[in-house]
Short mmCIF file of C-alpha atoms in Angstrom, two decimals:
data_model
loop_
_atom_site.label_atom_id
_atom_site.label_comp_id
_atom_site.label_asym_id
_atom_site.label_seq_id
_atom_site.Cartn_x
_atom_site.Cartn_y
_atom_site.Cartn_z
CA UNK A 1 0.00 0.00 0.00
CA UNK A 2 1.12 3.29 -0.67
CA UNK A 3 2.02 5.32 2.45
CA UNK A 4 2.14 8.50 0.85
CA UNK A 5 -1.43 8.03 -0.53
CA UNK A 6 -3.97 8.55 2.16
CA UNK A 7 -6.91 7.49 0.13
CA UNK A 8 -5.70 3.99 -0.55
CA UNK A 9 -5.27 3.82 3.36
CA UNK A 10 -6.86 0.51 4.06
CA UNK A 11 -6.97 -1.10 0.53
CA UNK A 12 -5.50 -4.03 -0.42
CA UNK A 13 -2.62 -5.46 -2.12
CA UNK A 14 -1.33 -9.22 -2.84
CA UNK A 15 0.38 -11.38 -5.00
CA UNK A 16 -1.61 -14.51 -5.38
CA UNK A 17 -4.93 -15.39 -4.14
CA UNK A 18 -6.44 -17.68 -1.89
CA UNK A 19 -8.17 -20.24 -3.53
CA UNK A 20 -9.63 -23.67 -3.35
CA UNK A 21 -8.73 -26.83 -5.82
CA UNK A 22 -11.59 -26.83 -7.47
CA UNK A 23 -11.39 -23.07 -8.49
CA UNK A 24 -7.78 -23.27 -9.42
CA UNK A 25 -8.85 -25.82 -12.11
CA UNK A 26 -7.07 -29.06 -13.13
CA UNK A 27 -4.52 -27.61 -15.14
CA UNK A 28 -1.11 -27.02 -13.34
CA UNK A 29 -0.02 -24.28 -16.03
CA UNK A 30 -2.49 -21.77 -16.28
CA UNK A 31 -2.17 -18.06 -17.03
CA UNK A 32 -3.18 -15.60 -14.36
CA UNK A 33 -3.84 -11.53 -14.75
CA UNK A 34 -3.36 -9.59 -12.03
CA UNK A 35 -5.03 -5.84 -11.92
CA UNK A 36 -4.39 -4.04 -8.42
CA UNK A 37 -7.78 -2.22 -6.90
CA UNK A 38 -9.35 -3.62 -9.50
CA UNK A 39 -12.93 -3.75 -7.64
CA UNK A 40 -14.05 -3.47 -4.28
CA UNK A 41 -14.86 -6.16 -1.94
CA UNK A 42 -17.95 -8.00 -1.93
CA UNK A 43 -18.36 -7.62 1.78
CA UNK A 44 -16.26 -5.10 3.27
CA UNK A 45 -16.43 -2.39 -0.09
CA UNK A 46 -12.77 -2.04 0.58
CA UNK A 47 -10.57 -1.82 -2.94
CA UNK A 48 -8.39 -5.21 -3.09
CA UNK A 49 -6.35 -6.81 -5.71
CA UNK A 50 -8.47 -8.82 -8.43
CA UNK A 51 -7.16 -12.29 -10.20
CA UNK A 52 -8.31 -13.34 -13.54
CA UNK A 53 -7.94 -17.01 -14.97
CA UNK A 54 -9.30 -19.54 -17.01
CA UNK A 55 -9.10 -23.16 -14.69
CA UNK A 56 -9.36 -25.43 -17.92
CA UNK A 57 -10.64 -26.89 -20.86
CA UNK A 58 -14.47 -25.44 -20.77
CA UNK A 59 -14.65 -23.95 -18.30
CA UNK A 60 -15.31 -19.77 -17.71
CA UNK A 61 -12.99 -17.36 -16.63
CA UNK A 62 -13.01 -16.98 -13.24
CA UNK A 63 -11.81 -13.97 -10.94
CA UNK A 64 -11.64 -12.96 -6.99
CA UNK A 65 -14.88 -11.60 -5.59
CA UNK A 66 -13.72 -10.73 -1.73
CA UNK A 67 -10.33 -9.27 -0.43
CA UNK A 68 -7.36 -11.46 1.20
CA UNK A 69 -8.18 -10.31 4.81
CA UNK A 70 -12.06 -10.96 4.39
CA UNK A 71 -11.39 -14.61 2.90
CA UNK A 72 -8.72 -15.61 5.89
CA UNK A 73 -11.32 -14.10 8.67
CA UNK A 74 -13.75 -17.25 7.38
CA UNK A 75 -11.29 -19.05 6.01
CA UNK A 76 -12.88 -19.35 2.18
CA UNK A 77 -12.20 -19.26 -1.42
CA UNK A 78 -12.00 -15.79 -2.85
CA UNK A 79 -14.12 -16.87 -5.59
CA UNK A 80 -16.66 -19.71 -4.37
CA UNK A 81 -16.39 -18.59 -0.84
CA UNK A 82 -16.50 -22.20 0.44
CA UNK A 83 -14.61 -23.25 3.36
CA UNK A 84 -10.78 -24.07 2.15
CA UNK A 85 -11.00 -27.52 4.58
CA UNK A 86 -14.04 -28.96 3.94
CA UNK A 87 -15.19 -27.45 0.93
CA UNK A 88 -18.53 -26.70 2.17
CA UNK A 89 -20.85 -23.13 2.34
CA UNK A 90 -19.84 -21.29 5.27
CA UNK A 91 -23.26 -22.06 7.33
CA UNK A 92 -23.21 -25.75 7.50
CA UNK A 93 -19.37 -25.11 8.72
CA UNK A 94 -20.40 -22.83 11.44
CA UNK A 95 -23.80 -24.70 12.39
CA UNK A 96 -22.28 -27.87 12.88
CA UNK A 97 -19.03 -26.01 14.70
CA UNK A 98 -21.54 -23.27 16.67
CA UNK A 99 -19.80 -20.71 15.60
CA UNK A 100 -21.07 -17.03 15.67
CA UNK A 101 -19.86 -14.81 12.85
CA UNK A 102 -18.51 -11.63 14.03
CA UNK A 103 -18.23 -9.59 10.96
CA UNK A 104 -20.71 -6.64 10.31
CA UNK A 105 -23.78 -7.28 7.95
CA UNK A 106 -24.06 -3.54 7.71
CA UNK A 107 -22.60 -1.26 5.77
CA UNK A 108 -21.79 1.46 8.44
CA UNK A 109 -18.85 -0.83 10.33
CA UNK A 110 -18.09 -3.30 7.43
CA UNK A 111 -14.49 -1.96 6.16
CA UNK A 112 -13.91 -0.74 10.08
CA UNK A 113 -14.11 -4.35 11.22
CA UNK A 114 -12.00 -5.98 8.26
CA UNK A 115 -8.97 -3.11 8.99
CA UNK A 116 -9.13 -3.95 12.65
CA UNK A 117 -9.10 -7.63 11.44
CA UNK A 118 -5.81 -6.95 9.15
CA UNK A 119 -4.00 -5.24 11.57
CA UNK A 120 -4.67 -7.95 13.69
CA UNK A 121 -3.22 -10.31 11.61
CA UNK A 122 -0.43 -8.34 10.24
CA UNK A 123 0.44 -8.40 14.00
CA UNK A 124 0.40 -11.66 14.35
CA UNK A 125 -2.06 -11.70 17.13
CA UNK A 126 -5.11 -13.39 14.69
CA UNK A 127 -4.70 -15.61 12.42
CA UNK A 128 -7.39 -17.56 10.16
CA UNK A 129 -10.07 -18.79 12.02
CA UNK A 130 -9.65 -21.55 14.09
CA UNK A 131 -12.70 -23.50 13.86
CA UNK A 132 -11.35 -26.78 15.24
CA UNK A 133 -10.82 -26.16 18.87
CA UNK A 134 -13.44 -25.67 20.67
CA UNK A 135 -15.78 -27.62 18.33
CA UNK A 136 -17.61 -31.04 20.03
CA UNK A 137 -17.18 -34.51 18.11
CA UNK A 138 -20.68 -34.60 17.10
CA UNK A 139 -20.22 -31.13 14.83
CA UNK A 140 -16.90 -32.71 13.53
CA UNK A 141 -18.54 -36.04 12.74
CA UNK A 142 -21.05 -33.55 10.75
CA UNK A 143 -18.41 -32.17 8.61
CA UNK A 144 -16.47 -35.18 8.25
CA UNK A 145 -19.38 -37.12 6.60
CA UNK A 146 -20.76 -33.83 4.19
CA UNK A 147 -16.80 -32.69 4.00
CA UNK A 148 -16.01 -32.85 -0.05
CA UNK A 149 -12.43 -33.88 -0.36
CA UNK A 150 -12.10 -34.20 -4.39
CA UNK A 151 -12.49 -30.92 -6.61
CA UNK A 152 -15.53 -30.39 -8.43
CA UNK A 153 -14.86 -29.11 -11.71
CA UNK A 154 -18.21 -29.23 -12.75
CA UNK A 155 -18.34 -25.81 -10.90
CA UNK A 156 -16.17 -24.01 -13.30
CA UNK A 157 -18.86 -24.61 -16.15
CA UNK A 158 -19.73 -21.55 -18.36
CA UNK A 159 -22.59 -20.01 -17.73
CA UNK A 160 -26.27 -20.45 -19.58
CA UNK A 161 -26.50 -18.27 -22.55
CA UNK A 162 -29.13 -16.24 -22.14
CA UNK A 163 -29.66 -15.16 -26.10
CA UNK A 164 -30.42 -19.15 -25.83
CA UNK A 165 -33.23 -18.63 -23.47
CA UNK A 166 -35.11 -16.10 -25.28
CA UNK A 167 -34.49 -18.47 -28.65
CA UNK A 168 -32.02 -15.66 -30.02
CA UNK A 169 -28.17 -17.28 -30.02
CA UNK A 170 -27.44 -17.78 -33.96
CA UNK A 171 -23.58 -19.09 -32.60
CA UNK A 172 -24.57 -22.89 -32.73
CA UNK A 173 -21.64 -25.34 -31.36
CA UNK A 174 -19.30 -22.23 -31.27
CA UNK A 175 -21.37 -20.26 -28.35
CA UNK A 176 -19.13 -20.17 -25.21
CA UNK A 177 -22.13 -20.47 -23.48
CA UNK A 178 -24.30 -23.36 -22.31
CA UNK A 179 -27.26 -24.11 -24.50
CA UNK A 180 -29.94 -25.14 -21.86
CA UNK A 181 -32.61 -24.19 -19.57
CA UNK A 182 -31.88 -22.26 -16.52
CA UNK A 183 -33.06 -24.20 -13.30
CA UNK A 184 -36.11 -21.61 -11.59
CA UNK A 185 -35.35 -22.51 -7.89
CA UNK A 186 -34.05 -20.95 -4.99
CA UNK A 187 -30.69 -22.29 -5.75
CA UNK A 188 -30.46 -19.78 -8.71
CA UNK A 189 -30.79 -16.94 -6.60
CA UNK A 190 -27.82 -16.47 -4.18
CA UNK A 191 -26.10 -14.00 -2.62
CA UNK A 192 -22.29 -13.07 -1.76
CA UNK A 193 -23.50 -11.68 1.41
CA UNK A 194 -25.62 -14.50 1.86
CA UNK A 195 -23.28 -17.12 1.40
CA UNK A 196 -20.47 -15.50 3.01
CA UNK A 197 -22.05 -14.61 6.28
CA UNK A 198 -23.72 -18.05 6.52
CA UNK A 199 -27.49 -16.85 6.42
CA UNK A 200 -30.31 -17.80 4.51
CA UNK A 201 -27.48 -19.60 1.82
CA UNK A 202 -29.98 -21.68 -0.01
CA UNK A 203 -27.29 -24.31 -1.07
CA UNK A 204 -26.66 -24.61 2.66
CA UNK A 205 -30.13 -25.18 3.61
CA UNK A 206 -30.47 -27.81 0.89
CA UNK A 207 -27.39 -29.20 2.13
CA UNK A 208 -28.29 -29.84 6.11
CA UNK A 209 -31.97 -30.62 5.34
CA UNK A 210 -31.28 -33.06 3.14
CA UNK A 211 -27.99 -34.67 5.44
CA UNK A 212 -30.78 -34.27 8.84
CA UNK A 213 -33.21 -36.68 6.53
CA UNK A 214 -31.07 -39.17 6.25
CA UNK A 215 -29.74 -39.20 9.97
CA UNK A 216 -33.41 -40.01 10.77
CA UNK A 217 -34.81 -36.41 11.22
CA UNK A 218 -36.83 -35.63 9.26
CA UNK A 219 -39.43 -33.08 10.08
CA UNK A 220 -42.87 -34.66 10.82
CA UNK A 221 -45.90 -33.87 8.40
CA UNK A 222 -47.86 -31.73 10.85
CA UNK A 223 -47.05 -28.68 11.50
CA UNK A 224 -47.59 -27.86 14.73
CA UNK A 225 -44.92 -30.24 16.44
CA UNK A 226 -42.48 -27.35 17.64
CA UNK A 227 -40.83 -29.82 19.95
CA UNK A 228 -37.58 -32.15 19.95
CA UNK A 229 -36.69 -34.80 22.13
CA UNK A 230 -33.44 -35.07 23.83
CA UNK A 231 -32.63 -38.81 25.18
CA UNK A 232 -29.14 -40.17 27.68
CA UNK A 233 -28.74 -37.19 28.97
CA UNK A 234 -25.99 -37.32 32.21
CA UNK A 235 -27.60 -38.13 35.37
CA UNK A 236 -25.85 -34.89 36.48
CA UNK A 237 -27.48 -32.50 33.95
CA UNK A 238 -30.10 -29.95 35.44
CA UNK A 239 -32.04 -27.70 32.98
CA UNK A 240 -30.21 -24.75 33.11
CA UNK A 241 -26.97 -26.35 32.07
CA UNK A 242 -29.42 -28.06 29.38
CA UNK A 243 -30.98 -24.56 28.34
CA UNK A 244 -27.01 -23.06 28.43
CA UNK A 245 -25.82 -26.01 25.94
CA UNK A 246 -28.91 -25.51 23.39
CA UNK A 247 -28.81 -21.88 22.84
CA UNK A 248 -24.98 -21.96 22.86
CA UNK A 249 -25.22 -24.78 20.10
CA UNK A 250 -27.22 -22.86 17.88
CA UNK A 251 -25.69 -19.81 17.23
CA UNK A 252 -28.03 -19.11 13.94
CA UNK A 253 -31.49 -19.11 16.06
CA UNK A 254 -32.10 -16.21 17.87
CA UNK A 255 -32.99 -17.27 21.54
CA UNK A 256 -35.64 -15.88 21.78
CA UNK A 257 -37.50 -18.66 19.47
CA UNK A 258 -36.73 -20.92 22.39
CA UNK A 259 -39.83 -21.24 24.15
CA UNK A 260 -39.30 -23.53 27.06
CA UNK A 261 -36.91 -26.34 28.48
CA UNK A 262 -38.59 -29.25 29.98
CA UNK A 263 -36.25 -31.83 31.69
CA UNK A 264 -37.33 -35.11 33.44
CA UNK A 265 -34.56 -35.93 35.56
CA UNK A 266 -35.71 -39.20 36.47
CA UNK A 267 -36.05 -40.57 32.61
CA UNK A 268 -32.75 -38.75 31.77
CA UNK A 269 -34.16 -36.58 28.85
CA UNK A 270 -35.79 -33.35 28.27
CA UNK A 271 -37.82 -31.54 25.84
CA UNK A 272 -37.03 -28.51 23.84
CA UNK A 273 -39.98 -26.11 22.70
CA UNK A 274 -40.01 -23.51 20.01
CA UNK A 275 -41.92 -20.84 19.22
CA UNK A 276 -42.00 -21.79 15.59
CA UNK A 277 -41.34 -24.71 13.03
CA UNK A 278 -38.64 -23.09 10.95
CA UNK A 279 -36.20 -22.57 14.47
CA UNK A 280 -37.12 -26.30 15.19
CA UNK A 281 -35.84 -27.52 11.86
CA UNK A 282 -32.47 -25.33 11.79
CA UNK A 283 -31.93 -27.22 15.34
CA UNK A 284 -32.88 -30.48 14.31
CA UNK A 285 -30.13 -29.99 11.19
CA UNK A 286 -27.88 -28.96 13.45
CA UNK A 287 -28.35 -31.92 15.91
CA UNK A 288 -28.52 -34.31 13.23
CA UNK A 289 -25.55 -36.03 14.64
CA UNK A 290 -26.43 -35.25 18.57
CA UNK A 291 -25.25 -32.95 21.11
CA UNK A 292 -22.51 -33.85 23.53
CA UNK A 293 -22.36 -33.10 27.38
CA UNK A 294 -19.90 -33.16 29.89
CA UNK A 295 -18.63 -36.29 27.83
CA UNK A 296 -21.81 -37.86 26.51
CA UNK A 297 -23.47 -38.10 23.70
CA UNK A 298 -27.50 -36.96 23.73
CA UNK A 299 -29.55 -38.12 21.39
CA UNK A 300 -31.83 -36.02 19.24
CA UNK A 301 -35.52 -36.95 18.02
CA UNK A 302 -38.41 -35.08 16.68
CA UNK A 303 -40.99 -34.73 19.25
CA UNK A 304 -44.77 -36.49 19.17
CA UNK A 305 -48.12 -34.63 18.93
CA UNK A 306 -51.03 -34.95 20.96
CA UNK A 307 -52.79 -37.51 18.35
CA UNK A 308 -49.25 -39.63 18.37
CA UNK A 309 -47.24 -36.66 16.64
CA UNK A 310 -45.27 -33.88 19.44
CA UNK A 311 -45.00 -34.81 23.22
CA UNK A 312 -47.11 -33.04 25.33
CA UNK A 313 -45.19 -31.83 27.49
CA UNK A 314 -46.95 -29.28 29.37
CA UNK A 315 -46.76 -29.19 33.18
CA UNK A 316 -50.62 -28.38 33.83
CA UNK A 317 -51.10 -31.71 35.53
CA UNK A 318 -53.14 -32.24 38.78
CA UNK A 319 -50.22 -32.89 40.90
CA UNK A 320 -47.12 -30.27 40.04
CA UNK A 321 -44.83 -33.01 41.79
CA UNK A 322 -45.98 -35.59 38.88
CA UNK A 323 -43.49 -35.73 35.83
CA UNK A 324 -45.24 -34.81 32.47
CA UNK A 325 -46.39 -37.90 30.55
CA UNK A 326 -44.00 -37.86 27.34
CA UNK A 327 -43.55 -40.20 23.99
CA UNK A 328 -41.13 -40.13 21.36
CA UNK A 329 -40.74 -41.49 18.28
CA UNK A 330 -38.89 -44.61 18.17
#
């Protein structure tokens, strides 16, 4: 950076990007540009230093969309913004880690945060983020099993052409384009912002929904069953420690959508209400491989509801001393 400059105080300059496999391409020789401030950040605004390449054979150019110091706070691709050790979106990382992003949505603090974060680790005091440490088996196990260790080159396809859409494109076989229909789902609308950040990424979603399905969770046809089931829980466990370890485990629902902790001590499990379905089936796809407690692991299952779907488990019995009658699935 230019000292004398003032106004490029804060902007960014490199030599080589950060990138994933899969982005780099197959080929080992492959020609790079390099343009310095060549566009500004896709989450922090600031100015950075943009790489241009081709990864292959047929496949598009591709180019840096977020600075250096942005892509080593989340550890991700420049370009795909996946995370560099599992190669998954950013929200299924930090759902099945419980991790709570710290980086500014807003654009008032945004380019504040990601100086402090550069100085930080141009100091050597921060360095990328360490999402291994304090993470429990059961998130690990998570990534481990959706983790994609081989590159996907299919990624680095070129886009549809859209003259071909409208029934325009007179190029034939020599379009660089694809010549098919553009999917209409949610999947064709993302977001940097989105995906970065880890919130409402629809590939995520797709993702953890699907992975919670096949770990036996999947949510139950009515509606109204707000409820999951918690089984071997440690005979120690009392339910504030319980209510401590769920909102602390999912850092993506607010906690104010948890409606009530009910734990039967004597059966060793406890039931956790929401206040609606959507904040019981981001919990359930985070839990899809259990929760783990002062050494054990706790068992997750959709609750029942009154007519043999959620477990009632309100606590407006005759006698207040009387446990609340509960089933769960099996």
């Amino acid at each position: 950076m230019p000292k004398a400059d003032l106004n490029k105080a804060g902007w960014e300059q490199s030599e080589f990007p950060i990138l994933c496999e899969t982005c780099l391409g197959a080929n080992p020789f492959i020609r790079m540009s390099k343009q310095e401030f060549g566009r500004s950040c896709g989450t922090c605004a600031r100015p950075f230093t943009v790489f241009r390449w081709n990864p292959g054979s047929g496949a598009r150019y591709k180019a840096t969309v977020i600075c250096q110091t942005c892509a080593k706070v989340k550890n991700v691709c420049q370009t795909c913004l996946l995370d560099l050790e599992y190669g998954l979106p950013t929200q299924v990382r930090d759902t099945a880690l419980a991790v709570q992003s710290e980086a500014p949505t807003s654009d008032i603090n945004r380019e504040y945060y990601a100086q402090n974060m550069e100085n930080k680790m141009t100091d050597g005091t921060t360095s990328m983020m360490q999402v291994g440490g304090k993470a429990n088996s059961a998130g690990k196990e998570m990534l481990k099993e959706l983790a994609r260790t081989n590159p996907y080159y299919k990624r680095n396809r070129p886009h549809i052409c859209s003259f071909f859409v409208k029934g325009e494109c007179k190029r034939g076989t020599e379009c660089p384009y694809r010549h098919e229909k553009p999917a209409d789902n949610e999947l064709a609308h993302q977001s940097i912002k989105d995906r970065y950040h880890g919130q409402n990424d629809p590939v995520a979603l797709k993702i953890m929904s699907s992975h919670a399905v096949a770990q036996g969770l999947k949510p139950p046809e009515d509606e109204s069953i707000l409820s999951l089931f918690l089984s071997s829980l440690p005979a120690s466990a009392t339910e504030g420690e319980i209510r401590t370890l769920v909102v602390n485990s999912l850092p993506q629902v607010p906690s104010s959508e948890l409606k009530s902790v009910v734990h039967v001590a004597k059966s060793r499990c406890a039931f956790v209400n929401f206040k609606d379905r959507t904040s019981a089936e981001r919990a359930a796809e985070a839990w899809a491989h259990g929760l783990d407690m002062d050494g054990e692991r706790i068992s997750v299952k959709w609750g029942r509801g009154k007519n043999g779907g959620t477990a009632n488990v309100s606590a407006s019995s005759t006698n207040p001393n009387t446990p609340p009658a509960v089933t769960t699935t099996a």
